Amino acid sequence: MSEYGDAKNASKSGAYERDMNYITDRIEADPGAQWPVEAGRYRLVAARACPWAHRTVIVRRLLGLEDVISLGLAAPTHDVRSWNFDLDPGGKDPVLGIERLQEAYFARVPDYPKGITVPAIVDVPSGAVVTNDFPRITLDFSSQWTEFQREGAPVLYPEEHRAEIDEINGWVFTEVNNGVYRCGFAADQEHYEKAYDRLWTALDRLEERLTTRRYLVGDTITEADIRLYTTLVRFDPVYHGHFKCNRHKITEMPALWGYLRDLYQTPGFGDTTDFVQIKQHYYIVHTDVNPTKVVPSGPDLDGLLTPHSREALGGRPFGDGTPPGPVPAGEEVPEGHRPA
């Protein structure tokens, strides 16, 4: 998503409210669909900084869709016109030929009036955004792109666990994924404290759940773990201080800290996590929260590589599948941007 100006998205009451209006078209396996599944036709535009976009990068990698859906990466900082491609030569996306993601939105809807958000899937031939419906994108990678998934791709949204996954995803989104934003962008003390209490009630609930089980649902990594991971991995570097979510650090919660290390050390998770870009985005873009734009040097993140001992709880990360191979050339997180 784009958090530029999110501090202004508080209601008159002082509570933060996320705009959840998206382009909800889907890319489907039906050849007669408006947007049919087709190798090479679509480009996923993401940003390493954004937790909502990070989900799509993880799922694309776990399922082995890298050669089927290309990846464009926006820069971590932007202005009111939103995401740009300043990281690419000449400041243009090399496939779409655009300087800012808003150009792809305008190609779909002239003067698009809503947020210019990542992730977005763009139809390369027309240069127009197909969808930015981030919760649906990853589910469709699992269900609609099966023909092109790699051999050994894990089942991230198994039929037998979908009801439980949906239930957990629902409250994790409202209480944790979005809960940190309700704390960070609350416009007054009362609404901040209410948001803070809700967030920590949910984190305590997760701590209890993950004390006796390796993953959130079943005995393998699922969509639910991916959605929680992208918030947890940003918690100590950003949300604890920047968003005032500071009752504890994740490193101080034994089950969540072990769970986070377990996932970080799993191919597809840590190797897609860029802490430099994450911190740059939040501390530089959120000028209402951090007007100096000073980016903190800490915290020390080397602990993510320490043993977690979560194997004792059982479970198999990829079920009957296998880990993904090396990160494709050109998609690696830059050296020095993560513990490795």
XYZ file of C-alpha atoms in Angstrom:
340
model
C 0.000 0.000 0.000
C 1.014 3.625 0.170
C 1.175 5.132 3.595
C 1.881 8.671 2.397
C -0.461 10.826 4.398
C -1.894 7.888 6.336
C -1.628 9.937 9.496
C -4.343 12.089 7.944
C -6.641 9.066 7.506
C -8.014 9.460 10.993
C -11.707 9.975 11.403
C -13.018 13.106 13.059
C -13.172 11.043 16.234
C -9.394 10.564 16.146
C -9.371 6.860 15.194
C -7.328 5.714 12.208
C -9.380 4.253 9.354
C -7.757 2.389 6.463
C -9.202 2.919 2.983
C -10.149 -0.581 1.805
C -11.476 0.354 -1.649
C -9.580 -1.562 -4.321
C -9.763 -2.620 -7.952
C -11.170 -6.078 -7.333
C -10.800 -7.709 -10.752
C -9.294 -11.184 -10.652
C -6.918 -13.089 -12.907
C -8.535 -16.490 -13.326
C -7.675 -19.877 -14.789
C -10.797 -19.813 -16.979
C -9.582 -18.972 -20.529
C -12.815 -17.053 -21.062
C -12.186 -14.788 -18.079
C -11.762 -11.049 -18.542
C -8.209 -11.466 -17.245
C -7.129 -15.057 -17.993
C -4.085 -16.692 -16.435
C -1.310 -16.362 -19.008
C 2.431 -16.753 -18.523
C 4.388 -13.573 -19.174
C 1.377 -11.305 -19.537
C 1.307 -9.734 -16.078
C 3.772 -7.840 -13.912
C 3.566 -7.753 -10.135
C 4.585 -4.332 -8.873
C 5.603 -4.516 -5.234
C 7.869 -2.699 -2.780
C 10.193 -4.424 -0.356
C 9.251 -1.826 2.245
C 5.517 -2.540 2.273
C 4.168 -5.429 4.403
C 1.095 -5.881 2.205
C 3.227 -6.121 -0.949
C 5.841 -8.282 0.782
C 3.207 -11.013 1.145
C 2.857 -11.295 -2.615
C 6.619 -11.523 -3.124
C 6.857 -14.371 -0.602
C 3.965 -16.344 -2.111
C 5.237 -15.834 -5.666
C 8.615 -17.216 -4.591
C 7.274 -20.152 -2.573
C 5.062 -21.246 -5.470
C 7.803 -20.796 -8.070
C 5.955 -18.251 -10.213
C 8.998 -16.050 -10.841
C 9.325 -17.002 -14.513
C 5.588 -16.611 -15.090
C 4.786 -13.315 -13.354
C 7.551 -10.732 -13.588
C 8.416 -8.515 -10.626
C 8.819 -4.746 -10.587
C 10.113 -3.183 -7.379
C 9.224 0.368 -6.425
C 11.596 2.511 -4.383
C 11.022 2.680 -0.619
C 10.422 6.435 -0.463
C 7.989 8.570 -2.414
C 5.955 11.751 -2.346
C 2.226 12.413 -2.629
C 2.233 10.970 -6.167
C 3.239 7.701 -4.560
C 5.428 4.830 -5.650
C 8.220 5.487 -8.153
C 10.913 3.404 -9.841
C 13.951 5.405 -8.759
C 15.849 2.167 -8.065
C 15.798 1.268 -11.772
C 18.153 2.713 -14.389
C 16.787 6.001 -15.649
C 14.102 5.935 -12.963
C 11.764 3.827 -15.123
C 10.400 0.339 -14.703
C 12.281 -1.655 -17.372
C 9.188 -3.587 -18.515
C 6.387 -1.050 -18.150
C 8.493 1.974 -19.117
C 6.860 4.188 -16.483
C 8.363 6.441 -13.813
C 5.521 6.183 -11.305
C 2.994 3.475 -10.564
C 0.205 6.035 -10.859
C 0.702 5.926 -14.648
C -0.527 2.311 -14.681
C -3.509 3.260 -12.530
C -4.358 6.154 -14.856
C -4.103 3.768 -17.832
C -6.897 1.773 -16.205
C -8.958 4.658 -14.775
C -8.055 8.196 -15.913
C -7.429 10.413 -12.863
C -7.871 7.362 -10.605
C -9.301 8.901 -7.420
C -8.242 6.322 -4.817
C -4.921 5.357 -3.304
C -2.046 4.383 -5.607
C -1.129 1.232 -3.743
C 1.215 -1.731 -3.892
C 0.946 -4.557 -4.568
C -0.589 -4.062 -7.981
C -0.718 -6.464 -10.902
C -0.349 -4.731 -14.241
C -1.378 -6.060 -17.651
C 1.845 -5.557 -19.608
C 0.305 -5.215 -23.108
C -2.037 -2.392 -22.052
C 0.063 -1.006 -19.219
C -3.073 -0.872 -17.026
C -3.552 -2.097 -13.476
C -5.659 -5.253 -13.303
C -5.998 -5.446 -9.522
C -4.599 -4.066 -6.310
C -6.804 -6.239 -4.096
C -3.915 -7.447 -1.932
C -5.758 -10.114 0.138
C -7.113 -11.738 -3.028
C -3.862 -11.628 -5.025
C -2.025 -14.188 -2.905
C -5.040 -16.495 -2.669
C -5.319 -16.445 -6.455
C -1.611 -17.203 -6.839
C -2.411 -20.393 -4.904
C -5.707 -21.310 -6.559
C -5.658 -19.893 -10.106
C -2.005 -20.292 -11.120
C -1.634 -24.005 -10.321
C -0.719 -24.853 -13.929
C 2.453 -22.791 -13.631
C 3.505 -23.516 -10.054
C 6.862 -25.231 -9.610
C 7.183 -28.934 -8.920
C 7.144 -29.291 -5.152
C 5.225 -26.057 -4.559
C 3.646 -26.077 -1.090
C -0.101 -25.907 -0.554
C -0.516 -22.540 1.174
C -4.320 -22.465 1.250
C -5.346 -26.106 1.796
C -9.022 -26.911 1.359
C -9.285 -28.717 4.685
C -8.034 -25.710 6.644
C -9.529 -22.797 4.704
C -12.240 -21.962 7.214
C -9.699 -21.772 10.044
C -7.202 -19.834 7.920
C -9.902 -17.337 6.940
C -10.960 -16.898 10.561
C -7.403 -16.284 11.772
C -6.586 -14.018 8.849
C -9.651 -11.955 9.677
C -8.719 -11.090 13.233
C -4.971 -10.930 12.586
C -5.655 -8.314 9.904
C -7.884 -6.116 12.037
C -6.022 -6.522 15.335
C -2.362 -6.943 14.303
C -1.593 -6.123 10.627
C -3.758 -3.012 10.760
C -3.589 -2.715 14.535
C -0.058 -1.331 14.464
C -1.261 1.404 12.092
C -4.159 2.264 14.379
C -1.595 2.870 17.105
C 0.827 4.803 14.934
C -1.728 7.069 13.292
C -4.157 7.619 16.170
C -4.938 11.328 16.349
C -5.388 11.537 20.110
C -4.408 9.790 23.334
C -7.723 8.042 23.885
C -7.782 6.341 20.506
C -4.095 5.462 20.731
C -4.590 3.723 24.065
C -7.611 1.790 22.777
C -5.645 0.700 19.707
C -2.640 -0.228 21.851
C -4.740 -2.400 24.152
C -6.391 -4.158 21.200
C -3.026 -4.838 19.567
C -1.469 -6.343 22.671
C -4.535 -8.424 23.441
C -4.106 -9.989 19.997
C -0.342 -10.435 20.338
C -0.825 -12.136 23.700
C -3.364 -14.426 22.044
C -0.837 -15.294 19.337
C 1.904 -15.861 21.917
C -0.307 -18.380 23.674
C -1.319 -20.129 20.444
C 2.236 -20.432 19.160
C 3.623 -21.747 22.435
C 2.295 -25.223 21.650
C 2.200 -25.267 17.845
C 4.822 -24.470 15.227
C 2.497 -22.782 12.729
C -0.802 -20.953 13.009
C -2.929 -23.591 11.246
C -2.160 -27.258 10.769
C 1.438 -28.475 10.667
C 2.719 -26.584 7.602
C 3.251 -22.988 6.519
C 0.032 -21.483 5.208
C -1.281 -18.147 4.006
C -1.944 -17.262 7.654
C 1.748 -17.471 8.579
C 2.778 -15.339 5.621
C 0.322 -12.597 6.559
C 1.501 -12.526 10.166
C 5.200 -12.716 9.291
C 5.321 -9.441 7.368
C 4.056 -7.554 10.416
C 6.189 -9.392 12.983
C 9.410 -8.916 11.040
C 8.802 -5.137 10.930
C 7.780 -4.895 14.558
C 11.056 -4.293 16.381
C 12.717 -2.186 13.635
C 9.659 0.039 13.071
C 6.398 -0.497 14.910
C 7.798 -0.754 18.449
C 9.201 2.799 18.378
C 7.858 4.596 15.320
C 4.248 3.510 15.944
C 4.514 3.502 19.771
C 3.661 -0.221 20.017
C 6.178 -0.484 22.818
C 4.890 -2.744 25.592
C 7.417 -5.375 24.512
C 9.662 -6.139 21.588
C 9.050 -9.381 19.717
C 12.462 -10.515 20.991
C 10.937 -10.397 24.501
C 8.061 -12.771 23.671
C 9.460 -16.321 23.622
C 6.958 -18.041 21.321
C 6.595 -15.188 18.834
C 10.350 -14.639 18.760
C 11.020 -18.321 18.082
C 8.274 -18.381 15.453
C 9.676 -15.300 13.726
C 13.197 -16.758 13.643
C 11.829 -20.043 12.306
C 10.084 -18.294 9.412
C 12.920 -15.841 8.752
C 15.314 -18.771 8.320
C 12.913 -20.495 5.887
C 13.634 -19.875 2.167
C 11.196 -17.293 0.797
C 10.934 -15.282 3.996
C 14.255 -13.853 5.177
C 15.685 -13.782 1.664
C 12.889 -11.415 0.572
C 13.160 -9.115 3.626
C 15.001 -5.800 3.183
C 15.409 -3.971 6.498
C 17.139 -0.947 4.994
C 14.225 -0.230 2.670
C 11.682 -1.026 5.392
C 13.164 1.557 7.765
C 13.689 4.133 5.026
C 10.054 3.944 4.024
C 8.476 4.357 7.426
C 10.863 6.894 8.915
C 11.227 9.061 5.801
C 7.734 8.937 4.276
C 5.759 9.331 7.510
C 6.684 12.945 8.131
C 3.643 13.488 10.359
C 5.074 10.902 12.729
C 8.801 11.560 12.153
C 9.248 15.104 10.808
C 13.061 14.968 10.979
C 13.175 11.952 8.611
C 16.064 10.582 10.672
C 16.308 6.797 10.202
C 17.464 4.869 13.288
C 20.592 2.749 13.022
C 19.235 -0.072 15.174
C 18.108 -2.482 16.299
C 20.636 -5.287 15.983
C 18.886 -7.941 13.894
C 21.519 -10.692 13.961
C 19.396 -12.595 16.479
C 17.110 -13.595 13.609
C 19.775 -16.109 12.609
C 20.072 -17.802 16.014
C 18.670 -21.302 16.639
C 14.949 -21.358 17.370
C 14.345 -24.999 18.361
C 10.819 -24.848 16.933
C 11.344 -28.206 15.218
C 10.548 -29.785 18.581
C 6.909 -28.768 18.070
C 6.731 -30.939 14.942
C 5.424 -29.837 11.588
C 6.993 -29.660 8.157
C 7.415 -26.186 6.633
C 6.462 -27.216 3.091
C 4.380 -30.299 3.821
C 4.820 -32.782 0.994
C 6.501 -30.070 -1.084
C 10.040 -28.755 -1.167
C 11.788 -25.451 -0.452
C 12.124 -22.999 -3.339
C 15.461 -22.748 -5.085
C 17.812 -19.767 -5.029
C 16.417 -16.267 -5.407
C 16.367 -15.442 -9.140
C 19.212 -13.278 -10.401
C 18.319 -9.627 -10.138
C 15.754 -10.165 -7.362
C 18.202 -10.600 -4.487
C 17.953 -8.329 -1.453
C 21.030 -6.064 -1.665
C 24.026 -7.061 0.409
C 23.987 -5.462 3.828
C 20.217 -4.979 3.867
C 19.536 -8.009 6.061
C 21.386 -10.398 8.386
C 22.741 -13.231 6.288
